[in-house]
mmCIF file of C-alpha atoms and ligand atoms in Angstrom:
data_model
loop_
_atom_site.group_PDB
_atom_site.id
_atom_site.type_symbol
_atom_site.label_atom_id
_atom_site.label_comp_id
_atom_site.label_asym_id
_atom_site.label_seq_id
_atom_site.Cartn_x
_atom_site.Cartn_y
_atom_site.Cartn_z
ATOM 1 C CA MET A 1 17.252 8.376 -18.995
ATOM 2 C CA THR A 2 13.885 8.153 -18.942
ATOM 3 C CA GLN A 3 11.878 5.417 -19.158
ATOM 4 C CA VAL A 4 8.871 4.871 -20.930
ATOM 5 C CA THR A 5 6.888 1.753 -21.727
ATOM 6 C CA GLU A 6 4.646 1.860 -24.734
ATOM 7 C CA HIS A 7 1.179 -1.412 -23.300
ATOM 8 C CA GLY A 8 -0.636 -0.910 -26.470
ATOM 9 C CA GLY A 9 -4.013 0.503 -26.567
ATOM 10 C CA GLY A 10 -3.643 3.990 -25.594
ATOM 11 C CA VAL A 11 -1.818 3.161 -22.120
ATOM 12 C CA TRP A 12 2.305 3.648 -21.390
ATOM 13 C CA SER A 13 4.118 3.568 -17.774
ATOM 14 C CA ILE A 14 6.817 5.757 -17.213
ATOM 15 C CA LYS A 15 9.096 4.438 -14.628
ATOM 16 C CA VAL A 16 9.398 7.350 -12.011
ATOM 17 C CA PRO A 17 12.544 7.378 -9.525
ATOM 18 C CA ILE A 18 11.606 6.542 -5.504
ATOM 19 C CA PRO A 19 14.700 8.529 -4.061
ATOM 20 C CA ASP A 20 16.448 6.604 -1.344
ATOM 21 C CA ASN A 21 14.688 3.141 -1.490
ATOM 22 C CA PRO A 22 15.241 -0.521 -2.301
ATOM 23 C CA LEU A 23 11.989 -0.866 -4.821
ATOM 24 C CA GLY A 24 13.443 1.670 -6.705
ATOM 25 C CA HIS A 25 10.358 2.973 -8.818
ATOM 26 C CA THR A 26 7.045 3.790 -9.541
ATOM 27 C CA LEU A 27 5.473 2.607 -12.581
ATOM 28 C CA VAL A 28 3.230 6.015 -13.223
ATOM 29 C CA HIS A 29 0.316 4.317 -15.955
ATOM 30 C CA VAL A 30 -0.779 6.836 -18.827
ATOM 31 C CA VAL A 31 -4.350 5.968 -19.397
ATOM 32 C CA ASP A 32 -5.299 7.680 -23.332
ATOM 33 C CA THR A 33 -9.679 8.997 -22.555
ATOM 34 C CA ASP A 34 -11.155 10.610 -25.350
ATOM 35 C CA ARG A 35 -11.506 13.809 -23.272
ATOM 36 C CA GLY A 36 -6.820 13.341 -22.446
ATOM 37 C CA PRO A 37 -4.964 11.309 -20.494
ATOM 38 C CA VAL A 38 -5.394 10.117 -17.091
ATOM 39 C CA LEU A 39 -2.803 9.256 -14.816
ATOM 40 C CA ILE A 40 -2.684 6.280 -12.465
ATOM 41 C CA ASP A 41 0.068 7.185 -9.179
ATOM 42 C CA THR A 42 2.031 10.499 -9.886
ATOM 43 C CA GLY A 43 5.096 8.838 -8.131
ATOM 44 C CA TRP A 44 6.935 10.138 -5.385
ATOM 45 C CA ASP A 45 6.890 14.594 -4.165
ATOM 46 C CA ASP A 46 10.956 14.290 -5.146
ATOM 47 C CA PRO A 47 12.136 17.067 -7.706
ATOM 48 C CA GLU A 48 13.597 14.090 -10.078
ATOM 49 C CA ALA A 49 10.696 12.608 -9.532
ATOM 50 C CA ARG A 50 8.670 15.362 -10.979
ATOM 51 C CA ASP A 51 10.999 15.602 -13.835
ATOM 52 C CA THR A 52 10.925 12.655 -14.544
ATOM 53 C CA LEU A 53 7.354 11.992 -14.400
ATOM 54 C CA VAL A 54 6.866 15.537 -16.470
ATOM 55 C CA ALA A 55 10.316 13.621 -19.672
ATOM 56 C CA GLY A 56 8.136 10.837 -19.859
ATOM 57 C CA LEU A 57 4.329 12.818 -20.459
ATOM 58 C CA THR A 58 6.471 14.287 -22.994
ATOM 59 C CA ALA A 59 7.897 11.642 -24.190
ATOM 60 C CA ILE A 60 5.001 10.368 -25.348
ATOM 61 C CA GLY A 61 3.418 13.372 -26.450
ATOM 62 C CA VAL A 62 1.602 14.147 -23.420
ATOM 63 C CA ALA A 63 2.264 17.747 -21.302
ATOM 64 C CA LEU A 64 1.767 17.930 -17.567
ATOM 65 C CA SER A 65 -0.892 20.942 -18.442
ATOM 66 C CA GLY A 66 -2.705 18.762 -20.323
ATOM 67 C CA ILE A 67 -3.518 15.479 -17.653
ATOM 68 C CA HIS A 68 -7.334 15.287 -17.302
ATOM 69 C CA GLY A 69 -7.358 13.290 -13.689
ATOM 70 C CA VAL A 70 -5.872 11.107 -11.585
ATOM 71 C CA VAL A 71 -6.916 8.368 -10.425
ATOM 72 C CA VAL A 72 -4.940 6.475 -7.211
ATOM 73 C CA THR A 73 -4.490 3.774 -5.968
ATOM 74 C CA HIS A 74 -4.048 4.681 -2.398
ATOM 75 C CA HIS A 75 -2.993 7.300 -0.308
ATOM 76 C CA HIS A 76 1.156 6.115 0.674
ATOM 77 C CA PRO A 77 3.710 8.240 -0.982
ATOM 78 C CA ASP A 78 5.037 6.639 -3.547
ATOM 79 C CA HIS A 79 1.798 6.481 -5.494
ATOM 80 C CA HIS A 80 0.276 9.357 -4.066
ATOM 81 C CA GLY A 81 3.615 12.193 -3.844
ATOM 82 C CA LEU A 82 2.835 14.305 -6.922
ATOM 83 C CA SER A 83 -0.217 14.019 -7.433
ATOM 84 C CA GLY A 84 -1.092 17.821 -6.122
ATOM 85 C CA GLN A 85 1.273 19.140 -8.423
ATOM 86 C CA VAL A 86 -0.570 17.311 -11.511
ATOM 87 C CA ARG A 87 -3.342 19.122 -10.346
ATOM 88 C CA GLU A 88 -1.668 22.487 -9.809
ATOM 89 C CA ALA A 89 -0.332 22.405 -13.268
ATOM 90 C CA SER A 90 -2.733 21.310 -15.619
ATOM 91 C CA GLY A 91 -5.971 21.897 -13.280
ATOM 92 C CA ALA A 92 -6.725 17.459 -13.318
ATOM 93 C CA TRP A 93 -9.301 16.071 -10.885
ATOM 94 C CA ILE A 94 -7.923 13.691 -8.201
ATOM 95 C CA ALA A 95 -9.995 10.398 -6.997
ATOM 96 C CA MET A 96 -9.034 7.980 -4.273
ATOM 97 C CA HIS A 97 -11.002 5.659 -2.760
ATOM 98 C CA ALA A 98 -12.846 7.289 0.377
ATOM 99 C CA ALA A 99 -10.900 5.164 3.026
ATOM 100 C CA ASP A 100 -7.756 5.874 1.449
ATOM 101 C CA THR A 101 -8.780 9.796 1.727
ATOM 102 C CA ALA A 102 -10.204 9.435 4.709
ATOM 103 C CA ILE A 103 -6.300 8.583 6.244
ATOM 104 C CA VAL A 104 -4.723 11.628 3.825
ATOM 105 C CA ARG A 105 -7.102 14.076 5.823
ATOM 106 C CA ARG A 106 -6.119 12.822 8.660
ATOM 107 C CA THR A 107 -2.694 13.520 8.537
ATOM 108 C CA ARG A 108 -3.416 16.506 7.162
ATOM 109 C CA GLU A 109 -4.753 17.836 10.357
ATOM 110 C CA ALA A 110 -3.690 16.170 13.021
ATOM 111 C CA GLU A 111 -1.887 17.572 15.973
ATOM 112 C CA PRO A 112 2.062 17.237 16.123
ATOM 113 C CA GLY A 113 1.957 15.439 18.798
ATOM 114 C CA THR A 114 -0.300 13.077 18.401
ATOM 115 C CA TRP A 115 0.836 10.510 16.386
ATOM 116 C CA LEU A 116 4.119 10.674 18.692
ATOM 117 C CA THR A 117 1.103 9.637 21.818
ATOM 118 C CA TYR A 118 -0.288 7.083 19.560
ATOM 119 C CA LEU A 119 2.733 5.300 18.267
ATOM 120 C CA THR A 120 4.678 5.472 21.960
ATOM 121 C CA SER A 121 1.232 3.879 23.690
ATOM 122 C CA LYS A 122 0.875 1.501 20.928
ATOM 123 C CA LEU A 123 4.479 0.254 21.621
ATOM 124 C CA THR A 124 4.244 0.020 24.777
ATOM 125 C CA ALA A 125 0.834 -2.250 24.530
ATOM 126 C CA VAL A 126 2.173 -4.693 22.439
ATOM 127 C CA GLY A 127 5.856 -4.840 24.403
ATOM 128 C CA ALA A 128 8.122 -3.271 22.739
ATOM 129 C CA PRO A 129 11.336 -2.513 24.985
ATOM 130 C CA GLU A 130 12.299 0.393 26.496
ATOM 131 C CA GLU A 131 15.346 1.872 23.831
ATOM 132 C CA HIS A 132 13.051 1.748 21.227
ATOM 133 C CA LEU A 133 10.416 3.969 23.372
ATOM 134 C CA ALA A 134 13.150 6.448 24.379
ATOM 135 C CA PRO A 135 13.829 8.501 20.990
ATOM 136 C CA LEU A 136 10.264 8.786 20.660
ATOM 137 C CA ARG A 137 9.462 9.920 24.434
ATOM 138 C CA ALA A 138 12.184 12.185 23.848
ATOM 139 C CA ALA A 139 10.849 13.290 20.143
ATOM 140 C CA ARG A 140 7.315 14.634 22.526
ATOM 141 C CA THR A 141 9.518 16.370 25.208
ATOM 142 C CA GLY A 142 12.090 18.148 22.306
ATOM 143 C CA GLY A 143 10.026 19.237 19.989
ATOM 144 C CA ARG A 144 11.927 17.736 17.114
ATOM 145 C CA MET A 145 9.496 16.635 14.883
ATOM 146 C CA ARG A 146 10.584 15.184 11.733
ATOM 147 C CA THR A 147 7.699 16.035 8.905
ATOM 148 C CA LEU A 148 5.691 12.935 7.421
ATOM 149 C CA PRO A 149 5.801 12.566 4.084
ATOM 150 C CA GLY A 150 1.989 12.337 3.573
ATOM 151 C CA LEU A 151 1.630 15.397 5.939
ATOM 152 C CA ARG A 152 1.859 18.499 2.675
ATOM 153 C CA ALA A 153 -0.216 15.303 0.858
ATOM 154 C CA ALA A 154 -3.207 16.710 -1.685
ATOM 155 C CA LEU A 155 -6.696 16.137 -0.608
ATOM 156 C CA PRO A 156 -8.370 14.116 -3.487
ATOM 157 C CA ASP A 157 -11.466 15.527 -4.797
ATOM 158 C CA ARG A 158 -13.344 12.713 -6.365
ATOM 159 C CA ASP A 159 -14.055 9.397 -4.998
ATOM 160 C CA ILE A 160 -13.499 6.280 -6.360
ATOM 161 C CA VAL A 161 -16.832 3.734 -6.039
ATOM 162 C CA PRO A 162 -16.165 0.761 -5.196
ATOM 163 C CA GLY A 163 -17.545 -1.614 -8.207
ATOM 164 C CA GLU A 164 -18.087 0.736 -10.540
ATOM 165 C CA LEU A 165 -16.907 2.761 -13.944
ATOM 166 C CA LEU A 166 -15.206 5.896 -13.481
ATOM 167 C CA PRO A 167 -16.343 8.330 -15.717
ATOM 168 C CA LEU A 168 -13.946 8.118 -18.571
ATOM 169 C CA ALA A 169 -14.626 9.485 -22.451
ATOM 170 C CA GLY A 170 -14.553 6.222 -24.510
ATOM 171 C CA ARG A 171 -13.106 3.853 -21.123
ATOM 172 C CA ARG A 172 -14.065 1.373 -19.048
ATOM 173 C CA LEU A 173 -12.117 1.270 -16.216
ATOM 174 C CA ARG A 174 -13.865 -0.176 -13.671
ATOM 175 C CA ALA A 175 -12.803 0.003 -10.219
ATOM 176 C CA ILE A 176 -12.182 -3.052 -7.342
ATOM 177 C CA TRP A 177 -11.467 -2.062 -4.402
ATOM 178 C CA THR A 178 -8.688 -4.299 -2.204
ATOM 179 C CA PRO A 179 -8.552 -3.701 1.209
ATOM 180 C CA GLY A 180 -5.291 -5.317 3.023
ATOM 181 C CA HIS A 181 -3.001 -3.174 2.037
ATOM 182 C CA THR A 182 -4.478 0.167 2.724
ATOM 183 C CA PRO A 183 -7.961 0.097 3.669
ATOM 184 C CA GLY A 184 -8.659 2.014 0.991
ATOM 185 C CA HIS A 185 -6.865 0.221 -2.022
ATOM 186 C CA VAL A 186 -8.132 -0.125 -5.466
ATOM 187 C CA CYS A 187 -7.550 -2.222 -8.331
ATOM 188 C CA LEU A 188 -8.576 -0.297 -11.910
ATOM 189 C CA HIS A 189 -9.106 -2.984 -14.208
ATOM 190 C CA LEU A 190 -9.780 -2.083 -17.910
ATOM 191 C CA GLU A 191 -12.231 -4.294 -19.310
ATOM 192 C CA GLU A 192 -11.085 -4.364 -23.270
ATOM 193 C CA ASN A 193 -9.595 -6.627 -24.964
ATOM 194 C CA HIS A 194 -5.457 -6.880 -24.996
ATOM 195 C CA PRO A 195 -4.314 -5.057 -27.853
ATOM 196 C CA ALA A 196 -1.952 -7.731 -28.675
ATOM 197 C CA GLY A 197 -4.845 -10.686 -28.543
ATOM 198 C CA LEU A 198 -3.053 -12.218 -25.198
ATOM 199 C CA PRO A 199 -6.199 -14.197 -23.668
ATOM 200 C CA GLY A 200 -7.973 -13.609 -20.795
ATOM 201 C CA HIS A 201 -10.846 -10.727 -19.607
ATOM 202 C CA GLY A 202 -8.916 -7.011 -20.421
ATOM 203 C CA ARG A 203 -6.110 -5.856 -17.996
ATOM 204 C CA LEU A 204 -5.730 -4.612 -14.423
ATOM 205 C CA PHE A 205 -3.458 -1.423 -12.654
ATOM 206 C CA SER A 206 -2.888 -3.666 -9.273
ATOM 207 C CA GLY A 207 -1.601 -0.707 -7.568
ATOM 208 C CA ASP A 208 1.231 -2.487 -4.602
ATOM 209 C CA HIS A 209 -1.388 -5.369 -4.426
ATOM 210 C CA LEU A 210 -0.734 -7.625 -6.639
ATOM 211 C CA LEU A 211 3.418 -7.407 -8.004
ATOM 212 C CA PRO A 212 5.253 -10.078 -9.435
ATOM 213 C CA GLY A 213 7.915 -10.299 -7.374
ATOM 214 C CA ILE A 214 6.907 -8.537 -3.913
ATOM 215 C CA SER A 215 4.723 -9.897 -1.474
ATOM 216 C CA PRO A 216 2.892 -6.291 -0.197
ATOM 217 C CA HIS A 217 3.140 -5.212 3.095
ATOM 218 C CA ILE A 218 0.364 -5.941 5.665
ATOM 219 C CA GLY A 219 0.256 -3.991 8.219
ATOM 220 C CA LEU A 220 -2.594 -2.561 11.424
ATOM 221 C CA TYR A 221 -5.179 -0.085 9.925
ATOM 222 C CA GLU A 222 -3.396 2.873 11.749
ATOM 223 C CA ASP A 223 -6.064 5.533 13.358
ATOM 224 C CA PRO A 224 -6.058 7.070 16.927
ATOM 225 C CA ASP A 225 -9.583 7.829 16.954
ATOM 226 C CA ASP A 226 -11.400 3.884 15.927
ATOM 227 C CA SER A 227 -10.409 1.100 18.068
ATOM 228 C CA THR A 228 -12.247 -1.518 15.971
ATOM 229 C CA VAL A 229 -11.132 -4.488 15.624
ATOM 230 C CA THR A 230 -9.610 -5.369 12.105
ATOM 231 C CA ASP A 231 -8.739 -7.955 9.988
ATOM 232 C CA PRO A 232 -6.126 -5.874 7.596
ATOM 233 C CA LEU A 233 -4.759 -9.699 6.473
ATOM 234 C CA GLY A 234 -8.632 -11.330 6.440
ATOM 235 C CA ASP A 235 -8.762 -8.101 3.499
ATOM 236 C CA TYR A 236 -6.615 -8.488 1.861
ATOM 237 C CA LEU A 237 -6.468 -11.809 0.756
ATOM 238 C CA ASP A 238 -10.271 -12.200 0.788
ATOM 239 C CA SER A 239 -9.188 -9.221 -1.681
ATOM 240 C CA LEU A 240 -6.519 -11.695 -3.653
ATOM 241 C CA GLU A 241 -9.491 -13.922 -4.078
ATOM 242 C CA ARG A 242 -11.477 -11.836 -6.179
ATOM 243 C CA ILE A 243 -8.546 -10.734 -8.333
ATOM 244 C CA GLY A 244 -7.316 -13.726 -9.017
ATOM 245 C CA ARG A 245 -11.302 -14.377 -10.396
ATOM 246 C CA LEU A 246 -11.002 -11.812 -12.876
ATOM 247 C CA GLY A 247 -9.778 -13.889 -15.331
ATOM 248 C CA VAL A 248 -7.114 -11.310 -16.405
ATOM 249 C CA ALA A 249 -4.811 -11.412 -19.306
ATOM 250 C CA GLU A 250 -2.114 -8.410 -18.172
ATOM 251 C CA VAL A 251 -1.174 -7.363 -14.807
ATOM 252 C CA LEU A 252 -0.014 -3.848 -14.864
ATOM 253 C CA PRO A 253 1.432 -3.052 -11.182
ATOM 254 C CA ALA A 254 2.722 0.155 -10.105
ATOM 255 C CA HIS A 255 6.260 -1.097 -9.327
ATOM 256 C CA GLN A 256 9.054 -4.032 -10.623
ATOM 257 C CA HIS A 257 6.935 -4.875 -14.498
ATOM 258 C CA ALA A 258 4.326 -6.176 -16.326
ATOM 259 C CA PHE A 259 2.577 -9.585 -15.924
ATOM 260 C CA PRO A 260 0.714 -12.197 -17.339
ATOM 261 C CA ASP A 261 -0.056 -15.053 -15.208
ATOM 262 C CA ALA A 262 -2.757 -13.112 -12.368
ATOM 263 C CA ALA A 263 -4.297 -16.413 -11.178
ATOM 264 C CA GLY A 264 -1.199 -18.387 -10.965
ATOM 265 C CA ARG A 265 0.981 -15.430 -8.653
ATOM 266 C CA VAL A 266 -2.359 -14.895 -6.699
ATOM 267 C CA ARG A 267 -2.360 -19.109 -5.418
ATOM 268 C CA GLU A 268 2.158 -18.085 -5.212
ATOM 269 C CA LEU A 269 0.855 -15.436 -2.743
ATOM 270 C CA LEU A 270 -1.666 -17.511 -1.125
ATOM 271 C CA THR A 271 0.268 -20.454 -0.131
ATOM 272 C CA HIS A 272 3.528 -17.705 1.058
ATOM 273 C CA HIS A 273 0.794 -16.594 3.273
ATOM 274 C CA GLU A 274 -0.589 -19.585 4.333
ATOM 275 C CA ASP A 275 2.924 -21.236 4.606
ATOM 276 C CA ARG A 276 4.334 -17.755 6.906
ATOM 277 C CA LEU A 277 0.949 -18.002 8.994
ATOM 278 C CA THR A 278 1.629 -22.301 10.129
ATOM 279 C CA GLY A 279 5.010 -21.127 10.485
ATOM 280 C CA LEU A 280 4.116 -17.992 13.005
ATOM 281 C CA LEU A 281 1.853 -21.051 15.643
ATOM 282 C CA ALA A 282 5.067 -22.909 15.203
ATOM 283 C CA LEU A 283 6.898 -20.130 16.713
ATOM 284 C CA LEU A 284 3.604 -19.366 19.272
ATOM 285 C CA ALA A 285 4.507 -23.099 20.853
ATOM 286 C CA THR A 286 5.193 -20.460 24.086
ATOM 287 C CA PRO A 287 3.438 -17.173 24.741
ATOM 288 C CA LEU A 288 4.461 -13.931 22.555
ATOM 289 C CA THR A 289 4.020 -10.012 22.669
ATOM 290 C CA PRO A 290 3.451 -9.037 19.095
ATOM 291 C CA TRP A 291 7.374 -7.603 19.278
ATOM 292 C CA GLN A 292 8.835 -10.373 20.705
ATOM 293 C CA LEU A 293 6.965 -12.525 17.873
ATOM 294 C CA ALA A 294 7.984 -8.785 14.559
ATOM 295 C CA GLU A 295 11.769 -10.496 16.828
ATOM 296 C CA ARG A 296 11.554 -14.224 15.899
ATOM 297 C CA MET A 297 9.766 -14.051 12.226
ATOM 298 C CA GLU A 298 11.106 -13.274 8.688
ATOM 299 C CA TRP A 299 12.522 -10.937 7.726
ATOM 300 C CA ASN A 300 14.459 -9.387 4.878
ATOM 301 C CA ARG A 301 17.848 -8.911 7.226
ATOM 302 C CA PRO A 302 18.668 -9.802 10.848
ATOM 303 C CA TRP A 303 16.270 -8.100 13.485
ATOM 304 C CA ASP A 304 19.273 -6.205 14.523
ATOM 305 C CA ARG A 305 20.181 -5.043 11.388
ATOM 306 C CA ILE A 306 16.458 -4.019 10.325
ATOM 307 C CA PRO A 307 16.666 0.721 10.772
ATOM 308 C CA TYR A 308 14.375 1.920 13.564
ATOM 309 C CA GLY A 309 11.187 2.779 11.470
ATOM 310 C CA SER A 310 11.267 -0.517 9.876
ATOM 311 C CA ARG A 311 10.946 -2.353 13.293
ATOM 312 C CA ASN A 312 7.485 -0.760 13.490
ATOM 313 C CA ILE A 313 6.388 -2.050 10.433
ATOM 314 C CA ALA A 314 7.200 -5.111 11.155
ATOM 315 C CA VAL A 315 5.686 -5.045 14.480
ATOM 316 C CA SER A 316 2.877 -3.375 12.905
ATOM 317 C CA GLU A 317 2.985 -6.974 10.551
ATOM 318 C CA ALA A 318 3.323 -9.506 13.140
ATOM 319 C CA GLU A 319 0.533 -7.616 14.898
ATOM 320 C CA ALA A 320 -1.738 -8.458 11.453
ATOM 321 C CA HIS A 321 -0.498 -11.458 11.933
ATOM 322 C CA LEU A 322 -1.711 -12.406 15.682
ATOM 323 C CA ARG A 323 -5.403 -10.905 14.214
ATOM 324 C CA ARG A 324 -5.634 -13.042 11.236
ATOM 325 C CA LEU A 325 -4.509 -15.818 13.363
ATOM 326 C CA VAL A 326 -7.181 -15.634 16.285
ATOM 327 C CA LYS A 327 -9.489 -14.364 13.665
ATOM 328 C CA LEU A 328 -9.012 -17.786 12.491
ATOM 329 C CA GLY A 329 -9.357 -19.276 16.067
ATOM 330 C CA ARG A 330 -5.368 -20.828 15.710
ATOM 331 C CA ALA A 331 -4.137 -18.335 18.839
ATOM 332 C CA GLU A 332 -5.530 -16.283 21.742
ATOM 333 C CA ALA A 333 -4.618 -14.190 23.627
ATOM 334 C CA VAL A 334 -2.555 -15.592 27.136
ATOM 335 C CA PRO A 335 -5.734 -13.671 30.002
ATOM 336 C CA GLY A 336 -3.877 -11.338 32.086
ATOM 337 C CA SER A 337 -0.538 -11.345 30.468
ATOM 338 C CA GLU A 338 0.469 -7.165 30.203
ATOM 339 C CA PRO A 339 2.049 -6.806 27.820
ATOM 340 C CA VAL A 340 -0.311 -8.961 26.278
ATOM 341 C CA THR A 341 1.025 -12.216 25.019
ATOM 342 C CA TYR A 342 -0.439 -14.570 21.833
ATOM 343 C CA ILE A 343 -0.297 -18.651 22.401
ATOM 344 C CA ALA A 344 -1.393 -21.513 19.588
ATOM 345 C CA VAL A 345 -4.102 -23.492 20.588
HETATM 346 ZN ZN1 ZN O 1 1.507 1.185 -0.852
HETATM 347 ZN ZN1 ZN O 2 3.926 0.889 -3.363
#
């Protein structure tokens, strides 16, 4: 069953399934413009997802070949995956923030071994145990490379410029740069009155930045060629506060469901992160490597039941939290420790 929701004012959402993923689906939004329909995100590159997208478009009287443009909130495959197929069928342009386009380009151009080499040295540095590193070494020497989903992703052909209106005929859709979940994540602010008269300043397509029941993953911005010490969690919290101040009438996120109280949800998330940082400080009463911290942090299941790939994501999230604590002056690296350990100050 294709599920299409009409949100009013020439905006619809289509539930596009994500294969084998607890998130379930991506909400692909369709925005009518005077030059034709524009998609906000496209869904995972998978035949069932593509069929669902096409069926959803058909249900609202739109052909895939009639899509005018694609605005991508960020480079993740559940958002950008089908963009190439949409462009192929329709000639639509694809717009993305330059920081995420750079990631797409890097992934497409990467030598197969580069990422594995980088990941191995990275995990060694954060204190991953030998049994976690062994499969990576085996993959490197054995030449058996798992294909990453982003490898075939379409290269966007337009930049989303922060703070500017997108050139959409007959609509006011402003790009708001919200780094954190990815370095080039954007929210899109539809600066038009709410069609059902809800009080507030327009509607917000929030991508993964602001979701009603999930706190998005905040990990490091991985770039093997860039040694800048970034602070993704700090970026994310700043972006959240800015979004909270917009005073929008309704949020149209890329997962779960639409919801009205953006400022309330922002407050919940800020509190959640403050509590989490405080909890981490208690753990850091004794020096811990990022890996040891990840093992002791609270996840949606016990550490020994977290699958291999998710542990890499978890340790990246632990590191993002450590970066924030160091930047706030609430933790510091223990001089001379190797792998480096951190302690609360
Ligand atoms: Zn994402
Ligand atoms: Zn997502």
